[in-house]
Amino acid sequence: MSVLTLEGVSKRIGKRWIVEDLNMTVNQGEVYGFLGPNGAGKTTTIRMIVGLARPTRGQIRVLGHDVWRDRRQAMSALGAIVENPEVYSYLTGRQNLVHYARLAGLEAMPKRIDEVAEMVRLKDRLDEKVRRYSLGMRQRLGVAQALLARPRLLVLDEPTNGLDPAGMREFRELMRALAEQGTSVFVSSHLLSEIQMMCDRVAILKGGRVVGEHTVADLTQAATGRVRLQVGDGGLAMGVLAAAGWSHVKTEGQALLVEAEQSDIPRLVRALVAGGVDLYAVEPQRESLEQAFLELTEAQGAESLADGRSAAGGEQGA
Amino acid sequence: MRELMRVCLNEWMKLVRRRRLWVASLLGVAMVGLFAYGTYHSYQMQQKYNSLAAWRQQLAANRQQLADLRRQQQHPGKNNPESGTSDVVARQIQEVQDSIRQLQQQISEETESDAQWRQQQAKSVREEQKSLARTQAQTAPASGLPAAQHQSDIAQTRLSLLSDSYRLTHGVRPLPSGSQDPYSMVMEFTDFSASVFLPLLAVILAADFISGESTSGTIKLLLVRPVPRWKVLLGKWLVACLATALLTAGLLAVVWLIGCLQYGTHGAWQPQVVGLSYQFQHFMANDGSSTNVVIPLLAHAHVLPMWAYVLASAGLEVVAMMVVATIALLCSTLFKSAMASTAAALGAVVIGFVVSQFLHGSRVVPLLFPTHMNLASDWAGQTAQSLELSVSLGSGLCTLAVWGVLSLVGAFVCFVRKDVLNA
């Protein structure tokens, strides 16, 4: 059953089409990634999904309810973080949650607030002013307000910004746990590794269009035809490999990258052992999402290539 | 309905924890304090030079001076050999005697018993009635300047008859000169703070209700809720109006309380003519000089005791400030930055005020909202007098209503339709 559907969604601002003809479906219990270089229209799309902006063309439905026409039904089923979770810094964490609970018309409010605070591990500091929270704690409060009304669909824009590695892992586990309970998650991120670890399916947005919608498994399990070797003597090993017929060998630090299929590995190992090379590790290379992402966006032309590289570069630096 | 209540509760919670409310309240309290000090200062000056005690002192001094002058007259050249001729002395005696007589009369007016005052008042009312009857009996001039002046005379007499007969029937004596009372203090405060200061407070309170949330980005999480946008805005508007009303009424109440503590609670029954408007007729004489005839329009005029007038004026002031808050709310939907929206709303108030002073007498002025910030003076006819245009409470209220409704509709249309893209 689809929880979120986008049908031919386009948005024009001024004369420019920010996104064009988006079609996506998010199923129940699915974590759906939304990837794209900066300026591809991710944030605009998310704002249309949560009803902050109106699509110029097309329809967005949450549980079958149009986001603009049946706003109340659609929004009751939805929890969101849009960009940074900007909450009221002059209120305490609890007052913030009370504020959002009132807008959701929640019954048994204090109990539910304690529940979600427990879930995001914010209970001890809930009565402090948000002004004094760290970025990570604000992020958790953002997650707490999104979970408050027990949404069927979570829409998250860059949710792990500002979390430390432990926080990111916790967040990932929370998302997976929610998905197992049947909540769907629509998450955009520029952290490709995050998406790879968290999502079931991923859509890649480029220049306002979806250039690919794949399962993460499909994208990352394709063998690349490369094997990574860790050997004692690189020079010796290269000689042995060349003699055995593998001439395309690259060095990568202490390791060697050999162009070889998975089925070739036993033969390759035997050759190396017979040649007297000290062998420490043999590892077939799998395609990372980053490579897949770059390939998909590079296919769009030279201009896309530059964008894709800079997005990926920024990610590695972060 | 319960949803709207919850939205209002939210807005109130946010408002009381923001600095703006306290800045506005502190400014208000500081202004009231300064005003009370200023009033007290001028009250003391009045007491020093213009009160019963001061007059009595002056009277004694005058009598002493008179005695001195008489002595001088009888023994010329003895005390003051170089002082002028007896002519000069006689003239001085005459002057001193005049001022003694005047002072005596003032003192006797102040100290006469209620019965005496009643008689005096009845006499002056009868005289006014007589003069009114006489003027009306005259055949009115057909047209032009004399006709207008005739009309003006009748209306002026009627106007003073209104409050004089009120005093007589209700037995309300004028307050002793130089005295101060809490009711006129409230009206003075309204007069000088209504045009700029109170609107400033309303703007501070209301001008960032939405733009503040756009600036901080909280508007995104506010609007991704099942509550429809119009209801969010309605809640914000109600709370902005409530806060403005409470602040305005509170400040006026504080002024009244200070007045009661300082000067006592008298003055509640003094007459105030309301429902007054004026008509202005310009005449060009043959020699090119122009005459302006002011005719009070008394069709809806009546007298209210001061306490009722002050209470109603406070209510009117609250209404005017709520209109300012509504205009400020419109600004805060139009601009994304809290700074810009506050500046725009404040600009509207200040520029409107300056224009209404600058375009004195222009037909445009009564259509501007800053003209009607002091509705009480619309009611009592002071606005009409100072603008020299026919402005009444009804027209003032209508103008403000139009501004308020247009702003509100504008704010709703803008807020419900706009895309929140880069907040």
XYZ file of C-alpha atoms in Angstrom:
741
model
C 0.000 0.000 0.000
C 1.433 3.361 -0.938
C 1.651 5.967 1.786
C 3.004 8.799 -0.326
C 2.499 9.291 -4.043
C 3.726 12.066 -6.278
C 2.127 12.215 -9.705
C 3.598 14.464 -12.345
C 4.563 17.086 -9.794
C 6.116 20.236 -11.249
C 6.903 23.537 -9.629
C 7.625 26.783 -11.371
C 8.983 29.817 -9.556
C 9.058 32.865 -11.749
C 10.058 31.564 -15.156
C 12.181 28.701 -13.909
C 10.937 25.167 -13.464
C 12.486 24.060 -10.166
C 11.266 20.482 -10.481
C 9.524 18.836 -13.389
C 7.263 15.839 -13.641
C 8.226 13.989 -10.466
C 6.699 10.569 -9.965
C 7.461 8.724 -6.763
C 5.765 6.212 -4.535
C 6.647 5.380 -0.958
C 5.198 2.162 0.429
C 4.219 1.325 3.955
C 7.135 0.507 6.235
C 9.640 1.619 3.668
C 12.594 3.951 4.180
C 12.855 5.932 0.981
C 15.947 7.990 0.230
C 15.915 11.166 -1.802
C 19.302 12.082 -3.166
C 20.525 14.856 -5.335
C 23.255 17.443 -5.689
C 22.688 20.904 -4.252
C 20.176 22.914 -6.228
C 18.504 19.861 -7.711
C 15.156 20.796 -6.124
C 15.166 18.478 -3.113
C 14.043 21.061 -0.592
C 11.353 22.457 -2.876
C 9.994 18.932 -3.359
C 9.963 18.303 0.383
C 8.162 21.575 0.985
C 5.522 20.582 -1.513
C 5.091 17.193 0.158
C 4.531 18.755 3.585
C 2.148 21.369 2.214
C 4.316 24.444 2.632
C 4.365 25.123 -1.100
C 1.773 24.415 -3.746
C 2.762 22.389 -6.818
C 2.249 24.236 -10.101
C 1.147 20.965 -11.700
C 0.523 17.457 -10.475
C -0.726 15.878 -7.309
C 0.747 14.836 -4.003
C -1.198 12.390 -1.871
C -0.564 11.160 1.643
C -2.578 7.988 2.372
C -4.693 8.939 -0.616
C -5.484 12.443 0.682
C -4.436 15.376 -1.436
C -2.018 17.531 0.553
C -3.803 20.772 -0.390
C -7.409 19.738 -0.743
C -7.705 17.335 2.203
C -5.068 19.073 4.209
C -6.307 18.004 7.612
C -6.328 14.256 6.860
C -3.046 14.414 4.994
C -1.247 16.394 7.687
C -2.564 14.272 10.566
C -0.730 11.332 9.039
C 2.510 13.181 8.575
C 5.452 14.177 10.753
C 8.202 16.363 9.331
C 11.528 18.039 9.751
C 12.144 20.612 7.053
C 15.810 21.574 6.776
C 16.975 22.468 10.261
C 14.435 21.672 12.948
C 13.860 25.290 13.922
C 11.933 25.212 17.170
C 11.231 28.095 19.544
C 14.488 28.834 21.343
C 12.776 30.948 23.996
C 10.591 28.037 25.096
C 11.690 24.930 26.922
C 11.818 21.598 25.145
C 8.611 20.542 26.856
C 6.796 23.767 25.969
C 7.802 23.242 22.352
C 6.337 19.763 22.383
C 3.168 20.991 24.130
C 2.875 23.611 21.392
C 3.020 21.023 18.605
C 0.837 18.553 20.493
C -1.881 21.180 20.796
C -1.746 21.813 17.043
C -2.062 18.077 16.413
C -5.037 17.932 18.779
C -3.384 15.172 20.762
C -5.164 13.379 23.586
C -3.230 12.348 26.714
C -0.615 14.906 25.937
C 1.793 14.770 28.933
C 2.156 11.014 28.656
C 2.899 11.072 24.941
C 5.407 13.909 25.395
C 7.308 11.866 27.991
C 7.190 8.904 25.629
C 8.755 10.664 22.666
C 11.275 12.436 24.900
C 12.321 9.016 26.137
C 12.547 7.778 22.550
C 14.992 10.497 21.510
C 16.785 10.470 24.889
C 15.996 14.037 25.792
C 14.032 13.426 28.961
C 16.542 14.852 31.462
C 16.862 18.203 29.757
C 13.305 18.613 28.535
C 12.566 21.461 30.952
C 15.512 23.561 29.870
C 15.233 26.428 27.420
C 16.020 25.270 23.894
C 18.435 28.209 23.641
C 20.794 26.202 25.815
C 20.562 23.009 23.753
C 23.412 21.825 21.563
C 22.774 21.390 17.841
C 22.451 17.649 18.350
C 19.867 18.087 21.076
C 17.849 20.441 18.896
C 17.985 17.820 16.196
C 16.585 15.249 18.640
C 13.855 17.657 19.690
C 13.056 18.020 15.993
C 12.694 14.275 15.696
C 10.563 14.224 18.854
C 8.084 16.760 17.458
C 7.900 14.818 14.204
C 7.062 11.598 16.067
C 4.652 13.251 18.477
C 1.393 12.548 16.658
C 2.302 8.943 15.729
C 2.618 9.704 12.016
C 2.241 7.068 9.292
C 4.762 8.972 7.189
C 7.874 10.784 8.338
C 9.334 13.364 5.982
C 12.850 14.305 6.955
C 15.102 16.836 5.276
C 18.761 16.343 6.193
C 17.903 14.854 9.573
C 21.390 13.887 10.694
C 22.916 17.342 10.298
C 24.738 18.163 13.497
C 24.562 14.720 15.048
C 27.769 13.082 16.206
C 28.564 9.574 14.911
C 26.917 7.930 17.921
C 23.849 10.125 17.456
C 23.691 9.250 13.766
C 23.768 5.552 14.577
C 21.076 5.933 17.181
C 18.982 7.895 14.713
C 19.454 5.230 12.060
C 18.371 2.540 14.458
C 15.331 4.561 15.470
C 14.316 4.983 11.819
C 14.722 1.277 11.128
C 12.724 0.409 14.238
C 9.924 2.772 13.175
C 9.938 1.279 9.685
C 9.590 -2.186 11.162
C 6.530 -0.990 13.044
C 5.016 0.132 9.736
C 5.962 3.824 9.579
C 7.181 4.996 6.211
C 10.126 7.353 6.096
C 10.933 9.738 3.280
C 14.401 11.061 3.901
C 16.575 13.425 1.919
C 20.229 13.649 2.632
C 23.463 14.627 1.047
C 25.212 11.991 3.189
C 25.302 9.135 0.694
C 26.631 6.660 3.220
C 23.715 7.502 5.507
C 21.197 6.797 2.777
C 23.011 3.613 1.899
C 22.819 2.355 5.467
C 19.279 3.460 6.179
C 17.178 3.249 3.046
C 15.407 0.504 1.151
C 14.932 2.467 -2.019
C 16.422 5.643 -3.322
C 15.413 8.219 -5.910
C 18.109 10.350 -7.452
C 17.165 13.859 -8.451
C 19.116 15.813 -10.984
C 18.257 19.206 -12.473
C 14.689 18.950 -11.245
C 14.032 15.467 -12.622
C 14.262 12.023 -11.121
C 17.037 10.318 -13.048
C 16.748 6.983 -11.312
C 14.703 5.139 -8.753
C 16.380 1.973 -7.490
C 16.533 -0.299 -4.525
C 19.698 0.379 -2.587
C 20.553 -3.333 -2.861
C 20.404 -3.156 -6.680
C 22.611 -0.132 -6.745
C 25.248 -1.403 -4.394
C 25.366 -5.127 -4.932
C 26.439 -4.996 -8.522
C 30.005 -6.303 -8.612
C 32.414 -3.827 -10.088
C 34.799 -6.373 -11.535
C 37.602 -5.293 -9.260
C 39.366 -7.176 -6.500
C 41.344 -5.508 -3.765
C 44.485 -7.283 -2.561
C 46.725 -6.648 0.380
C 50.125 -8.149 -0.232
C 53.576 -8.095 1.373
C 55.540 -7.061 -1.711
C 53.653 -5.056 -4.264
C 56.266 -5.211 -7.005
C 56.582 -8.963 -6.768
C 52.835 -9.394 -6.762
C 52.415 -7.235 -9.882
C 54.976 -9.333 -11.669
C 53.219 -12.545 -10.729
C 49.844 -11.162 -11.760
C 51.129 -9.927 -15.116
C 52.606 -13.369 -15.770
C 49.271 -14.986 -14.885
C 47.397 -12.727 -17.331
C 46.045 -9.851 -15.167
C 47.765 -6.871 -16.636
C 45.338 -4.138 -15.435
C 46.603 -3.603 -11.908
C 46.447 -0.325 -10.017
C 48.069 0.471 -6.720
C 46.018 2.139 -4.061
C 48.255 2.913 -1.106
C 49.547 -0.417 0.137
C 46.798 -2.297 -1.684
C 46.453 -3.447 -5.276
C 43.310 -3.211 -7.364
C 43.046 -5.929 -9.937
C 40.436 -6.066 -12.672
C 39.001 -9.496 -12.120
C 35.590 -11.091 -11.838
C 34.486 -12.757 -8.637
C 34.811 -16.163 -10.233
C 38.448 -15.501 -10.987
C 39.433 -15.083 -7.336
C 40.438 -18.705 -6.493
C 42.667 -18.840 -9.550
C 44.155 -15.481 -8.661
C 44.918 -16.533 -5.111
C 46.526 -19.762 -6.233
C 48.744 -17.874 -8.651
C 49.864 -15.420 -5.969
C 50.579 -18.147 -3.431
C 52.471 -20.145 -5.995
C 54.479 -17.038 -6.877
C 55.575 -16.682 -3.231
C 53.644 -13.467 -2.531
C 52.640 -12.851 1.103
C 48.849 -12.419 0.924
C 47.048 -10.655 3.773
C 43.577 -9.925 2.382
C 41.463 -10.497 -0.706
C 38.296 -8.438 -1.075
C 35.953 -8.233 -4.063
C 34.892 -4.569 -4.581
C 31.205 -3.677 -4.451
C 29.874 -0.507 -5.934
C 29.145 2.133 -3.321
C 26.086 4.316 -3.586
C 28.379 7.225 -4.146
C 29.745 5.670 -7.308
C 26.266 4.794 -8.474
C 25.099 8.287 -7.722
C 27.969 9.812 -9.640
C 27.439 7.518 -12.580
C 23.730 8.309 -12.705
C 24.206 12.023 -12.494
C 27.232 12.103 -14.771
C 25.195 10.485 -17.496
C 23.232 13.703 -17.666
C 26.109 15.608 -19.242
C 29.163 17.645 -18.486
C 27.440 20.274 -16.355
C 25.868 17.604 -14.177
C 29.244 15.996 -13.749
C 30.739 19.069 -12.132
C 27.782 19.383 -9.777
C 27.883 15.727 -8.827
C 31.558 15.865 -8.057
C 31.275 18.927 -5.895
C 28.395 17.397 -3.939
C 30.345 14.221 -3.395
C 33.491 16.182 -2.523
C 31.603 18.200 0.066
C 30.338 15.008 1.593
C 33.768 13.505 1.908
C 35.095 16.628 3.532
C 32.315 16.694 6.117
C -13.666 26.029 18.159
C -11.564 23.975 20.569
C -8.873 23.883 17.941
C -8.911 27.680 17.707
C -8.694 27.822 21.491
C -5.605 25.623 21.397
C -4.004 27.812 18.718
C -4.694 30.879 20.874
C -3.196 29.170 23.933
C -0.073 28.458 21.904
C 0.229 32.011 20.665
C -0.259 33.368 24.153
C 2.396 31.012 25.527
C 4.844 32.238 22.906
C 3.936 35.895 23.362
C 4.514 36.020 27.115
C 7.899 34.368 26.746
C 9.140 36.708 24.078
C 11.041 39.833 24.954
C 8.803 42.070 22.858
C 5.895 42.005 25.272
C 8.109 43.031 28.153
C 9.881 45.712 26.130
C 6.512 47.209 25.202
C 5.230 47.010 28.787
C 8.377 48.556 30.218
C 8.290 51.387 27.685
C 4.658 51.978 28.579
C 5.301 52.017 32.309
C 8.281 54.343 31.867
C 6.132 56.723 29.819
C 3.349 56.672 32.414
C 5.892 57.390 35.154
C 7.298 60.379 33.290
C 3.816 61.636 32.538
C 2.760 61.364 36.186
C 5.875 63.243 37.228
C 5.254 65.972 34.638
C 1.638 66.372 35.723
C 2.637 66.557 39.355
C 5.225 69.182 38.565
C 2.778 71.466 36.765
C 0.219 70.810 39.504
C 2.647 72.141 42.079
C 3.381 75.186 39.957
C -0.368 75.837 39.746
C -0.712 75.421 43.481
C 2.070 77.929 43.982
C 0.651 80.679 41.782
C -2.944 79.872 41.033
C -4.769 78.484 44.020
C -6.908 79.785 46.839
C -3.957 79.956 49.215
C -1.830 81.716 46.600
C -4.593 84.238 45.909
C -5.033 84.968 49.616
C -1.320 85.511 49.943
C -1.374 87.792 46.917
C -4.357 89.647 48.347
C -2.519 90.321 51.602
C 0.521 91.524 49.673
C -1.658 93.806 47.543
C -3.317 95.293 50.600
C 0.094 95.974 52.117
C 1.170 97.640 48.890
C -2.029 99.714 48.841
C -1.430 100.885 52.385
C 2.138 101.819 51.457
C 0.961 103.753 48.436
C -1.709 105.620 50.467
C 0.910 106.601 53.023
C 3.110 107.806 50.228
C 0.256 109.824 48.772
C -0.416 111.520 52.111
C 3.257 112.297 52.745
C 4.664 112.990 49.321
C 8.401 113.166 49.027
C 9.014 111.916 52.526
C 9.773 108.252 51.973
C 10.546 108.262 48.313
C 11.715 111.682 47.352
C 12.610 110.838 43.756
C 9.444 108.826 42.961
C 7.103 110.421 40.470
C 4.326 112.851 40.828
C 1.117 112.175 42.713
C -0.410 111.293 39.311
C 1.696 108.197 39.031
C 0.950 107.168 42.602
C -2.782 107.572 42.019
C -2.587 105.387 38.928
C -0.685 102.724 40.853
C -3.300 102.813 43.610
C -5.983 102.372 40.973
C -4.209 99.306 39.531
C -3.689 97.681 42.895
C -7.314 98.281 43.830
C -8.418 96.631 40.576
C -6.385 93.545 41.198
C -7.625 93.386 44.811
C -11.208 93.490 43.584
C -10.494 90.766 41.021
C -8.823 88.536 43.581
C -11.664 89.051 46.028
C -14.135 87.983 43.420
C -12.114 84.868 42.516
C -11.842 83.960 46.195
C -15.523 84.498 46.827
C -16.413 82.349 43.788
C -14.271 79.555 45.133
C -15.496 79.807 48.674
C -19.175 80.526 48.127
C -21.552 77.953 49.555
C -23.321 75.453 47.310
C -26.570 77.384 47.627
C -24.898 80.611 46.518
C -23.201 78.815 43.610
C -26.522 77.315 42.584
C -28.135 80.734 42.484
C -25.283 82.143 40.427
C -25.409 79.221 38.036
C -29.197 79.491 37.651
C -28.809 83.160 36.891
C -26.203 82.633 34.198
C -28.255 79.819 32.642
C -31.285 82.128 32.519
C -29.196 84.816 30.894
C -27.900 82.429 28.274
C -31.418 81.212 27.547
C -32.601 84.770 27.179
C -29.811 85.701 24.812
C -30.496 82.540 22.813
C -34.170 83.438 22.514
C -33.249 86.948 21.488
C -30.867 85.786 18.795
C -33.365 83.282 17.463
C -36.125 85.905 17.428
C -34.077 88.078 15.119
C -34.844 87.432 11.502
C -31.985 85.370 10.235
C -29.932 86.965 7.471
C -30.699 85.351 4.143
C -27.247 84.048 3.232
C -23.549 84.653 3.133
C -21.308 85.582 5.999
C -23.989 87.166 8.265
C -26.182 84.065 8.003
C -23.265 81.816 8.970
C -22.316 84.040 11.867
C -25.901 84.105 13.093
C -26.043 80.318 12.951
C -22.687 80.061 14.694
C -23.802 82.388 17.521
C -26.913 80.320 18.210
C -24.976 77.065 18.225
C -22.209 78.414 20.474
C -24.742 79.638 23.034
C -26.549 76.300 22.919
C -23.244 74.508 23.439
C -22.354 76.433 26.590
C -25.968 76.075 27.752
C -25.591 72.287 27.476
C -22.882 71.961 30.111
C -24.152 74.874 32.225
C -27.620 73.392 32.625
C -26.016 69.975 33.284
C -24.043 71.537 36.143
C -27.212 73.127 37.480
C -29.436 70.050 37.330
C -26.809 67.672 38.744
C -25.317 70.168 41.203
C -21.799 69.764 39.853
C -19.567 72.718 40.662
C -16.510 73.407 38.529
C -13.334 72.107 40.120
C -11.253 74.766 41.866
C -8.749 76.269 39.483
C -5.290 74.779 39.507
C -6.610 71.461 40.768
C -5.906 68.093 39.167
C -8.061 64.983 39.004
C -7.557 61.404 37.797
C -10.147 61.675 35.027
C -8.678 64.645 33.250
C -5.278 63.053 33.805
C -6.339 59.987 31.811
C -7.668 62.208 29.046
C -4.449 64.243 28.961
C -2.436 61.052 28.742
C -4.621 59.824 25.893
C -4.227 63.150 24.096
C -0.483 63.083 24.015
C 0.202 59.383 23.698
C -2.550 58.277 21.305
C -1.092 59.615 18.090
C 2.377 58.041 18.214
C 3.306 56.412 21.492
C 0.494 53.895 22.000
C 0.543 52.900 18.300
C 4.290 52.361 18.720
C 3.606 49.895 21.511
C 0.954 48.123 19.438
C 3.425 47.853 16.554
C 6.172 46.497 18.800
C 3.745 43.880 20.050
C 2.159 42.761 16.810
C 4.537 43.493 13.951
C 6.590 40.319 14.242
C 3.808 37.862 14.929
C 4.391 36.095 11.614
C 7.584 37.618 10.252
C 9.311 36.652 13.500
C 8.482 33.037 12.780
C 9.600 33.415 9.172
C 12.904 34.898 10.325
C 13.602 32.158 12.839
C 12.276 29.463 10.500
C 9.772 28.178 13.043
C 6.946 28.918 10.627
C 7.738 25.703 8.749
C 7.070 23.434 11.692
C 4.077 25.584 12.638
C 2.355 25.104 9.292
C 2.939 21.373 8.765
C 0.063 20.616 11.151
C -3.509 19.514 10.580
C -4.722 22.969 11.649
C -5.636 24.993 8.556
C -3.584 28.100 7.950
C -6.476 30.515 8.291
C -7.095 29.226 11.791
C -3.451 29.730 12.737
C -3.667 33.314 11.523
C -7.002 33.898 13.241
C -5.489 32.712 16.523
C -2.503 34.974 16.051
C -4.726 37.950 15.273
C -6.934 37.354 18.297
C -3.941 37.085 20.616
C -2.262 40.162 19.098
C -5.478 42.154 19.587
C -5.948 40.839 23.113
C -2.391 41.717 24.124
C -2.669 45.195 22.587
C -6.013 45.770 24.292
C -4.701 44.628 27.671
C -1.602 46.787 27.378
C -3.542 49.900 26.331
C -6.278 49.489 28.932
C -3.692 48.595 31.560
C -1.637 51.723 30.961
C -4.727 53.965 31.082
C -5.828 52.233 34.284
C -2.398 52.803 35.825
C -2.605 56.494 34.946
C -6.036 56.679 36.581
C -4.786 54.866 39.701
C -1.806 57.175 40.050
C -4.199 60.113 39.681
C -6.463 58.712 42.412
C -3.539 58.197 44.761
C -2.099 61.652 44.152
C -5.139 63.858 43.879
C -8.118 61.911 45.244
C -11.098 60.583 43.309
C -13.000 63.813 42.649
C -13.934 64.970 39.183
C -16.039 61.960 38.213
C -19.215 63.993 37.633
C -17.821 66.935 35.712
C -19.649 67.460 32.413
C -18.175 66.572 29.050
C -19.969 67.359 25.808
C -19.712 64.528 23.297
C -21.111 63.705 19.883
C -19.983 67.084 18.705
C -18.947 67.948 15.218
C -18.124 71.169 13.467
C -18.890 72.749 10.169
C -16.458 75.204 8.621
C -17.486 77.925 6.212
C -15.012 80.125 4.419
C -16.001 83.532 3.172
C -14.048 85.848 0.943
C -14.651 89.499 1.603
C -14.532 92.056 -1.232
C -11.151 93.296 -0.055
C -9.718 89.784 -0.420
C -9.513 88.943 3.289
C -11.125 85.686 4.255
C -13.214 84.837 7.287
C -13.648 81.379 8.687
C -16.873 80.692 10.535
C -17.001 77.699 12.836
C -20.461 76.293 13.423
C -20.816 73.551 16.061
C -23.191 70.825 14.925
C -25.232 69.840 17.939
C -27.654 67.336 16.406
C -26.061 64.391 18.266
C -24.462 66.341 21.088
C -25.121 65.411 24.678
C -23.426 65.681 28.043
C -21.763 62.788 29.815
C -20.311 62.720 33.298
C -16.522 62.565 33.139
C -16.246 59.007 34.454
C -18.454 57.663 31.680
C -16.582 59.686 29.082
C -13.203 58.424 30.324
C -14.377 54.825 30.407
C -15.846 55.031 26.911
C -12.729 56.829 25.646
C -10.516 54.071 27.010
C -12.691 51.570 25.145
C -12.386 53.613 21.940
C -8.615 53.847 22.401
C -8.439 50.082 22.745
C -10.373 49.711 19.488
C -8.028 52.132 17.692
C -4.961 50.251 18.949
C -6.439 46.936 17.823
C -6.723 48.413 14.342
C -3.040 49.383 14.523
C -2.217 45.841 15.638
C -4.179 44.486 12.663
C -2.258 46.707 10.256
C 0.981 45.573 11.896
C -0.126 41.966 11.446
C -0.655 42.605 7.728
C 2.893 43.980 7.532
C 4.184 40.888 9.267
C 2.575 38.634 6.648
C 3.895 40.752 3.784
C 7.525 40.865 4.921
C 9.719 37.911 5.747
C 12.054 39.752 8.074
C 10.856 40.825 11.506
C 12.898 43.980 11.187
C 11.330 44.945 7.840
C 7.779 44.330 9.026
C 8.282 46.331 12.226
C 9.837 49.161 10.244
C 6.989 49.123 7.727
C 4.269 49.193 10.380
C 6.042 51.883 12.342
C 6.601 53.851 9.139
C 2.886 53.686 8.367
C 2.041 55.101 11.792
C 4.672 57.836 11.789
C 4.301 58.877 8.147
C 0.535 58.896 8.527
C 0.880 61.137 11.564
C 3.269 63.517 9.802
C 1.087 63.634 6.687
C -2.012 64.383 8.745
C -0.162 67.326 10.295
C 1.338 68.394 6.985
C -1.738 68.164 4.773
C -3.690 70.156 7.299
C -7.242 70.643 6.119
C -6.946 68.378 3.108
C -9.894 66.094 2.394
C -7.487 63.122 2.341
C -6.523 63.450 5.995
C -9.767 62.106 7.511
C -9.333 58.992 5.357
C -5.961 58.127 6.930
C -5.981 55.879 9.953
C -3.430 57.851 12.041
C -5.876 60.770 12.073
C -8.255 58.744 14.199
C -5.872 57.286 16.730
C -7.523 59.408 19.410
C -11.183 58.541 18.888
C -12.154 60.327 22.105
C -11.149 63.633 20.556
C -13.146 62.712 17.442
C -16.074 62.256 19.802
C -15.629 65.491 21.688
C -15.045 67.473 18.494
C -11.385 68.372 19.086
C -10.188 66.511 15.990
C -12.693 68.405 13.855
C -11.581 71.687 15.395
C -7.888 71.089 14.852
C -8.302 69.755 11.310
C -10.988 72.299 10.416
C -12.905 69.488 8.767
C -16.171 67.808 9.680
C -14.984 64.718 11.524
C -17.183 62.869 13.966
C -16.885 59.743 16.041
C -18.981 57.862 13.490
C -16.770 58.800 10.555
C -13.644 58.044 12.608
C -14.906 54.609 13.553
C -15.918 53.899 9.948
C -12.479 54.890 8.670
C -10.745 52.653 11.190
C -13.146 49.801 10.444
C -12.355 50.016 6.727
C -8.597 50.030 7.407
C -8.928 47.157 9.854
C -11.075 44.984 7.616
C -8.928 45.585 4.533
C -5.759 44.765 6.473
C -7.285 41.644 7.904
C -8.526 40.425 4.539
C -5.137 41.232 3.001
C -3.342 39.354 5.766
C -5.578 36.298 5.378
C -5.345 36.157 1.604
C -1.582 36.564 1.700
C -0.976 34.117 4.530
C -3.228 31.340 3.262
C -1.908 31.418 -0.289
C 1.783 32.054 0.086
C 4.423 29.393 -0.468
C 6.846 29.042 2.430
C 9.957 28.439 0.363
C 12.937 30.031 1.983
C 12.027 30.723 5.555
